[in-house]
Amino acid sequence: MKIIIIGGKGTAVDIGEQIVSAREQYNADVELLGWAVDDESLGLEIIGYPVLCRPRELAEQYDDPDIKLIFSLYRADRMEERVNLLKSYGITPSRFANFVHPLAYVAKSVVLGVGNVILSHASLFSNIRMGDHNIVYADTTIGHDAKIGSYNFFASPDVGSECVMENGTFLGMNSTIKNGLHIGEYALIGMGSNVVQNVEARQVVFGNPAKPR
């Protein structure tokens, strides 16, 4: 599988490096082709791989069905904006890849949509249902029977079993979510927060226990 990443710094580069690692260290059948970015200041190459085009040029210039895409332009403070940006590209869902690093654990019973990224040492336990375009960072844990929507960013949290997470949420590093909670769309969970109650849509919570900001 050949992959072009939409994005060219931060998380996008981390994903690119893990794709390279999967191929070079673990003989995974995956290859990083390069990047699709709008930011000309990033230059013509990123970590030795070429900037190929702008995201809106992908469908026309790279219509080979064997070339898959990953979207990586999320920001904690602009999740809804970035989700709408992805939708505006009008790219057919089948063009997007799921990338699971060989050192991640994904239970056999997990069901993934498209465009998901599961980085090394993340753990997805039994009967999880996950939608599209989620980024699950290294060391994230998601408990059994969780229901995850689309466009979520997991920055190494610990998500309890049977949680329900809607779309576009951002879970900060080392945050914890109690079993069975509901996290509304575009909610933001602060770094190191301990969430023990449901979080409403677009709510920002921090602390131990986590409270609305």
PDB file of N, CA and C in Angstrom, residues 1-21 30-39 42 46-47 49-56 58 62 67-74 86 89 91 95-99 115-117 119 133 135 137 153:
ATOM      1  N   MET A   1       0.840  -1.191   0.000  1.00  0.00           N
ATOM      2  CA  MET A   1       0.000   0.000   0.000  1.00  0.00           C
ATOM      3  C   MET A   1       0.881   1.249   0.000  1.00  0.00           C
ATOM      4  N   LYS A   2       0.618   2.152  -0.909  1.00  0.00           N
ATOM      5  CA  LYS A   2       1.352   3.407  -1.004  1.00  0.00           C
ATOM      6  C   LYS A   2       0.481   4.523  -0.432  1.00  0.00           C
ATOM      7  N   ILE A   3       1.101   5.398   0.362  1.00  0.00           N
ATOM      8  CA  ILE A   3       0.331   6.399   1.089  1.00  0.00           C
ATOM      9  C   ILE A   3       0.866   7.802   0.862  1.00  0.00           C
ATOM     10  N   ILE A   4      -0.056   8.731   0.637  1.00  0.00           N
ATOM     11  CA  ILE A   4       0.225  10.166   0.650  1.00  0.00           C
ATOM     12  C   ILE A   4      -0.479  10.752   1.868  1.00  0.00           C
ATOM     13  N   ILE A   5       0.246  11.544   2.645  1.00  0.00           N
ATOM     14  CA  ILE A   5      -0.319  12.163   3.840  1.00  0.00           C
ATOM     15  C   ILE A   5      -0.712  13.603   3.529  1.00  0.00           C
ATOM     16  N   ILE A   6      -1.943  13.963   3.881  1.00  0.00           N
ATOM     17  CA  ILE A   6      -2.404  15.345   3.771  1.00  0.00           C
ATOM     18  C   ILE A   6      -1.967  16.061   5.042  1.00  0.00           C
ATOM     19  N   GLY A   7      -0.982  16.914   4.913  1.00  0.00           N
ATOM     20  CA  GLY A   7      -0.348  17.570   6.050  1.00  0.00           C
ATOM     21  C   GLY A   7       1.150  17.378   5.948  1.00  0.00           C
ATOM     22  N   GLY A   8       1.919  18.231   6.665  1.00  0.00           N
ATOM     23  CA  GLY A   8       3.360  18.136   6.501  1.00  0.00           C
ATOM     24  C   GLY A   8       4.182  18.565   7.705  1.00  0.00           C
ATOM     25  N   LYS A   9       3.552  18.672   8.857  1.00  0.00           N
ATOM     26  CA  LYS A   9       4.321  18.982  10.066  1.00  0.00           C
ATOM     27  C   LYS A   9       3.591  18.400  11.268  1.00  0.00           C
ATOM     28  N   GLY A  10       4.268  18.379  12.405  1.00  0.00           N
ATOM     29  CA  GLY A  10       3.652  17.871  13.625  1.00  0.00           C
ATOM     30  C   GLY A  10       3.219  16.425  13.500  1.00  0.00           C
ATOM     31  N   THR A  11       1.936  16.190  13.764  1.00  0.00           N
ATOM     32  CA  THR A  11       1.390  14.835  13.740  1.00  0.00           C
ATOM     33  C   THR A  11       1.598  14.159  12.402  1.00  0.00           C
ATOM     34  N   ALA A  12       1.468  14.896  11.313  1.00  0.00           N
ATOM     35  CA  ALA A  12       1.650  14.309   9.981  1.00  0.00           C
ATOM     36  C   ALA A  12       3.032  13.693   9.843  1.00  0.00           C
ATOM     37  N   VAL A  13       4.057  14.390  10.337  1.00  0.00           N
ATOM     38  CA  VAL A  13       5.427  13.872  10.249  1.00  0.00           C
ATOM     39  C   VAL A  13       5.587  12.657  11.161  1.00  0.00           C
ATOM     40  N   ASP A  14       4.964  12.691  12.338  1.00  0.00           N
ATOM     41  CA  ASP A  14       5.006  11.523  13.222  1.00  0.00           C
ATOM     42  C   ASP A  14       4.408  10.299  12.527  1.00  0.00           C
ATOM     43  N   ILE A  15       3.278  10.491  11.856  1.00  0.00           N
ATOM     44  CA  ILE A  15       2.651   9.380  11.135  1.00  0.00           C
ATOM     45  C   ILE A  15       3.561   8.900  10.015  1.00  0.00           C
ATOM     46  N   GLY A  16       4.134   9.854   9.281  1.00  0.00           N
ATOM     47  CA  GLY A  16       5.043   9.477   8.205  1.00  0.00           C
ATOM     48  C   GLY A  16       6.219   8.660   8.694  1.00  0.00           C
ATOM     49  N   GLU A  17       6.817   9.070   9.804  1.00  0.00           N
ATOM     50  CA  GLU A  17       7.945   8.337  10.375  1.00  0.00           C
ATOM     51  C   GLU A  17       7.522   6.921  10.787  1.00  0.00           C
ATOM     52  N   GLN A  18       6.318   6.780  11.311  1.00  0.00           N
ATOM     53  CA  GLN A  18       5.872   5.444  11.711  1.00  0.00           C
ATOM     54  C   GLN A  18       5.571   4.555  10.507  1.00  0.00           C
ATOM     55  N   ILE A  19       5.115   5.137   9.426  1.00  0.00           N
ATOM     56  CA  ILE A  19       4.953   4.362   8.190  1.00  0.00           C
ATOM     57  C   ILE A  19       6.310   3.863   7.708  1.00  0.00           C
ATOM     58  N   VAL A  20       7.303   4.742   7.724  1.00  0.00           N
ATOM     59  CA  VAL A  20       8.652   4.346   7.324  1.00  0.00           C
ATOM     60  C   VAL A  20       9.180   3.248   8.251  1.00  0.00           C
ATOM     61  N   SER A  21       8.961   3.413   9.549  1.00  0.00           N
ATOM     62  CA  SER A  21       9.381   2.400  10.526  1.00  0.00           C
ATOM     63  C   SER A  21       8.723   1.060  10.245  1.00  0.00           C
ATOM     64  N   VAL A  30       3.696  -1.365   3.291  1.00  0.00           N
ATOM     65  CA  VAL A  30       3.222   0.017   3.277  1.00  0.00           C
ATOM     66  C   VAL A  30       4.404   0.902   2.912  1.00  0.00           C
ATOM     67  N   GLU A  31       4.119   1.962   2.145  1.00  0.00           N
ATOM     68  CA  GLU A  31       5.189   2.837   1.657  1.00  0.00           C
ATOM     69  C   GLU A  31       4.713   4.281   1.670  1.00  0.00           C
ATOM     70  N   LEU A  32       5.515   5.161   2.245  1.00  0.00           N
ATOM     71  CA  LEU A  32       5.219   6.591   2.224  1.00  0.00           C
ATOM     72  C   LEU A  32       5.697   7.179   0.902  1.00  0.00           C
ATOM     73  N   LEU A  33       4.758   7.752   0.127  1.00  0.00           N
ATOM     74  CA  LEU A  33       5.126   8.404  -1.135  1.00  0.00           C
ATOM     75  C   LEU A  33       5.506   9.862  -0.929  1.00  0.00           C
ATOM     76  N   GLY A  34       4.812  10.539  -0.013  1.00  0.00           N
ATOM     77  CA  GLY A  34       5.090  11.956   0.201  1.00  0.00           C
ATOM     78  C   GLY A  34       3.891  12.656   0.801  1.00  0.00           C
ATOM     79  N   TRP A  35       3.801  13.965   0.533  1.00  0.00           N
ATOM     80  CA  TRP A  35       2.887  14.840   1.260  1.00  0.00           C
ATOM     81  C   TRP A  35       2.046  15.678   0.303  1.00  0.00           C
ATOM     82  N   ALA A  36       0.854  16.014   0.753  1.00  0.00           N
ATOM     83  CA  ALA A  36       0.009  16.990   0.058  1.00  0.00           C
ATOM     84  C   ALA A  36      -0.212  18.149   1.027  1.00  0.00           C
ATOM     85  N   VAL A  37       0.350  19.318   0.718  1.00  0.00           N
ATOM     86  CA  VAL A  37       0.297  20.450   1.638  1.00  0.00           C
ATOM     87  C   VAL A  37       0.049  21.750   0.879  1.00  0.00           C
ATOM     88  N   ASP A  38      -0.536  22.720   1.580  1.00  0.00           N
ATOM     89  CA  ASP A  38      -0.733  24.064   1.028  1.00  0.00           C
ATOM     90  C   ASP A  38       0.351  25.030   1.486  1.00  0.00           C
ATOM     91  N   ASP A  39       1.040  24.714   2.560  1.00  0.00           N
ATOM     92  CA  ASP A  39       2.015  25.614   3.168  1.00  0.00           C
ATOM     93  C   ASP A  39       3.349  25.543   2.413  1.00  0.00           C
ATOM     94  N   LEU A  42       7.049  24.984   3.908  1.00  0.00           N
ATOM     95  CA  LEU A  42       7.587  23.676   4.286  1.00  0.00           C
ATOM     96  C   LEU A  42       8.600  23.150   3.278  1.00  0.00           C
ATOM     97  N   ILE A  46      10.051  16.846   2.970  1.00  0.00           N
ATOM     98  CA  ILE A  46       9.883  16.746   4.419  1.00  0.00           C
ATOM     99  C   ILE A  46      10.408  15.379   4.822  1.00  0.00           C
ATOM    100  N   ILE A  47      11.350  15.350   5.741  1.00  0.00           N
ATOM    101  CA  ILE A  47      12.076  14.135   6.169  1.00  0.00           C
ATOM    102  C   ILE A  47      12.500  13.274   4.979  1.00  0.00           C
ATOM    103  N   TYR A  49      11.105  13.023   1.990  1.00  0.00           N
ATOM    104  CA  TYR A  49      10.024  12.596   1.094  1.00  0.00           C
ATOM    105  C   TYR A  49       9.399  13.829   0.447  1.00  0.00           C
ATOM    106  N   PRO A  50       9.036  13.745  -0.831  1.00  0.00           N
ATOM    107  CA  PRO A  50       8.657  14.950  -1.579  1.00  0.00           C
ATOM    108  C   PRO A  50       7.273  15.487  -1.239  1.00  0.00           C
ATOM    109  N   VAL A  51       7.162  16.811  -1.304  1.00  0.00           N
ATOM    110  CA  VAL A  51       5.850  17.447  -1.325  1.00  0.00           C
ATOM    111  C   VAL A  51       5.330  17.298  -2.746  1.00  0.00           C
ATOM    112  N   LEU A  52       4.238  16.582  -2.907  1.00  0.00           N
ATOM    113  CA  LEU A  52       3.774  16.156  -4.230  1.00  0.00           C
ATOM    114  C   LEU A  52       2.781  17.121  -4.864  1.00  0.00           C
ATOM    115  N   CYS A  53       1.920  17.710  -4.043  1.00  0.00           N
ATOM    116  CA  CYS A  53       0.878  18.577  -4.593  1.00  0.00           C
ATOM    117  C   CYS A  53       0.121  19.217  -3.433  1.00  0.00           C
ATOM    118  N   ARG A  54      -0.857  20.019  -3.781  1.00  0.00           N
ATOM    119  CA  ARG A  54      -1.778  20.556  -2.790  1.00  0.00           C
ATOM    120  C   ARG A  54      -2.910  19.539  -2.569  1.00  0.00           C
ATOM    121  N   PRO A  55      -3.538  19.563  -1.386  1.00  0.00           N
ATOM    122  CA  PRO A  55      -4.595  18.580  -1.134  1.00  0.00           C
ATOM    123  C   PRO A  55      -5.706  18.574  -2.169  1.00  0.00           C
ATOM    124  N   ARG A  56      -6.084  19.753  -2.669  1.00  0.00           N
ATOM    125  CA  ARG A  56      -7.187  19.800  -3.630  1.00  0.00           C
ATOM    126  C   ARG A  56      -6.790  19.277  -5.016  1.00  0.00           C
ATOM    127  N   LEU A  58      -5.130  16.350  -5.292  1.00  0.00           N
ATOM    128  CA  LEU A  58      -4.914  14.912  -5.154  1.00  0.00           C
ATOM    129  C   LEU A  58      -5.796  14.086  -6.083  1.00  0.00           C
ATOM    130  N   TYR A  62      -3.499  12.146  -8.593  1.00  0.00           N
ATOM    131  CA  TYR A  62      -3.185  10.816  -8.056  1.00  0.00           C
ATOM    132  C   TYR A  62      -4.478  10.002  -7.963  1.00  0.00           C
ATOM    133  N   ILE A  67      -3.018   3.987  -4.644  1.00  0.00           N
ATOM    134  CA  ILE A  67      -2.447   5.026  -3.801  1.00  0.00           C
ATOM    135  C   ILE A  67      -3.520   5.493  -2.823  1.00  0.00           C
ATOM    136  N   LYS A  68      -3.224   5.351  -1.539  1.00  0.00           N
ATOM    137  CA  LYS A  68      -4.184   5.691  -0.497  1.00  0.00           C
ATOM    138  C   LYS A  68      -3.756   6.973   0.228  1.00  0.00           C
ATOM    139  N   LEU A  69      -4.695   7.564   0.946  1.00  0.00           N
ATOM    140  CA  LEU A  69      -4.478   8.861   1.585  1.00  0.00           C
ATOM    141  C   LEU A  69      -4.739   8.778   3.086  1.00  0.00           C
ATOM    142  N   ILE A  70      -4.068   9.660   3.823  1.00  0.00           N
ATOM    143  CA  ILE A  70      -4.323   9.866   5.245  1.00  0.00           C
ATOM    144  C   ILE A  70      -4.416  11.361   5.490  1.00  0.00           C
ATOM    145  N   PHE A  71      -5.455  11.780   6.221  1.00  0.00           N
ATOM    146  CA  PHE A  71      -5.641  13.189   6.564  1.00  0.00           C
ATOM    147  C   PHE A  71      -5.055  13.451   7.929  1.00  0.00           C
ATOM    148  N   SER A  72      -4.163  14.450   8.033  1.00  0.00           N
ATOM    149  CA  SER A  72      -3.539  14.763   9.322  1.00  0.00           C
ATOM    150  C   SER A  72      -3.332  16.264   9.471  1.00  0.00           C
ATOM    151  N   LEU A  73      -4.444  16.985   9.556  1.00  0.00           N
ATOM    152  CA  LEU A  73      -4.383  18.436   9.750  1.00  0.00           C
ATOM    153  C   LEU A  73      -5.175  18.878  10.977  1.00  0.00           C
ATOM    154  N   TYR A  74      -5.405  17.984  11.917  1.00  0.00           N
ATOM    155  CA  TYR A  74      -6.182  18.340  13.099  1.00  0.00           C
ATOM    156  C   TYR A  74      -5.417  19.283  14.022  1.00  0.00           C
ATOM    157  N   LEU A  86     -11.538  18.820   5.541  1.00  0.00           N
ATOM    158  CA  LEU A  86     -11.441  17.492   4.949  1.00  0.00           C
ATOM    159  C   LEU A  86     -12.665  17.193   4.080  1.00  0.00           C
ATOM    160  N   TYR A  89     -12.794  18.675   0.505  1.00  0.00           N
ATOM    161  CA  TYR A  89     -11.987  18.116  -0.575  1.00  0.00           C
ATOM    162  C   TYR A  89     -12.806  17.207  -1.490  1.00  0.00           C
ATOM    163  N   ILE A  91     -13.139  14.007  -1.466  1.00  0.00           N
ATOM    164  CA  ILE A  91     -12.404  12.803  -1.850  1.00  0.00           C
ATOM    165  C   ILE A  91     -13.235  11.568  -1.501  1.00  0.00           C
ATOM    166  N   ARG A  95     -10.648   6.084  -1.058  1.00  0.00           N
ATOM    167  CA  ARG A  95      -9.269   6.504  -1.323  1.00  0.00           C
ATOM    168  C   ARG A  95      -8.431   6.569  -0.039  1.00  0.00           C
ATOM    169  N   PHE A  96      -9.061   6.499   1.112  1.00  0.00           N
ATOM    170  CA  PHE A  96      -8.331   6.659   2.367  1.00  0.00           C
ATOM    171  C   PHE A  96      -7.917   5.311   2.944  1.00  0.00           C
ATOM    172  N   ALA A  97      -6.723   5.308   3.537  1.00  0.00           N
ATOM    173  CA  ALA A  97      -6.158   4.093   4.129  1.00  0.00           C
ATOM    174  C   ALA A  97      -6.401   4.050   5.626  1.00  0.00           C
ATOM    175  N   ASN A  98      -6.466   2.834   6.168  1.00  0.00           N
ATOM    176  CA  ASN A  98      -6.238   2.620   7.593  1.00  0.00           C
ATOM    177  C   ASN A  98      -4.779   2.205   7.748  1.00  0.00           C
ATOM    178  N   PHE A  99      -4.057   2.889   8.625  1.00  0.00           N
ATOM    179  CA  PHE A  99      -2.682   2.489   8.926  1.00  0.00           C
ATOM    180  C   PHE A  99      -2.596   2.079  10.380  1.00  0.00           C
ATOM    181  N   GLY A 115      -9.539   5.617   6.866  1.00  0.00           N
ATOM    182  CA  GLY A 115      -8.726   6.786   7.183  1.00  0.00           C
ATOM    183  C   GLY A 115      -8.229   6.850   8.611  1.00  0.00           C
ATOM    184  N   ASN A 116      -8.289   5.740   9.341  1.00  0.00           N
ATOM    185  CA  ASN A 116      -7.842   5.728  10.735  1.00  0.00           C
ATOM    186  C   ASN A 116      -6.349   5.444  10.831  1.00  0.00           C
ATOM    187  N   VAL A 117      -5.717   6.022  11.840  1.00  0.00           N
ATOM    188  CA  VAL A 117      -4.294   5.825  12.104  1.00  0.00           C
ATOM    189  C   VAL A 117      -4.148   5.326  13.535  1.00  0.00           C
ATOM    190  N   LEU A 119      -1.144   4.297  15.991  1.00  0.00           N
ATOM    191  CA  LEU A 119       0.312   4.333  16.091  1.00  0.00           C
ATOM    192  C   LEU A 119       0.829   3.304  17.096  1.00  0.00           C
ATOM    193  N   HIS A 133     -11.358   8.395   9.982  1.00  0.00           N
ATOM    194  CA  HIS A 133     -10.426   9.520  10.138  1.00  0.00           C
ATOM    195  C   HIS A 133     -10.102   9.841  11.596  1.00  0.00           C
ATOM    196  N   ILE A 135      -7.311   9.615  14.644  1.00  0.00           N
ATOM    197  CA  ILE A 135      -5.875   9.451  14.875  1.00  0.00           C
ATOM    198  C   ILE A 135      -5.679   9.024  16.320  1.00  0.00           C
ATOM    199  N   TYR A 137      -2.902   8.103  18.918  1.00  0.00           N
ATOM    200  CA  TYR A 137      -1.466   8.247  19.138  1.00  0.00           C
ATOM    201  C   TYR A 137      -0.895   7.078  19.936  1.00  0.00           C
ATOM    202  N   PHE A 153      -9.255  12.798  17.824  1.00  0.00           N
ATOM    203  CA  PHE A 153      -7.802  12.768  18.022  1.00  0.00           C
ATOM    204  C   PHE A 153      -7.526  12.318  19.450  1.00  0.00           C
TER     205      PHE A 153
END
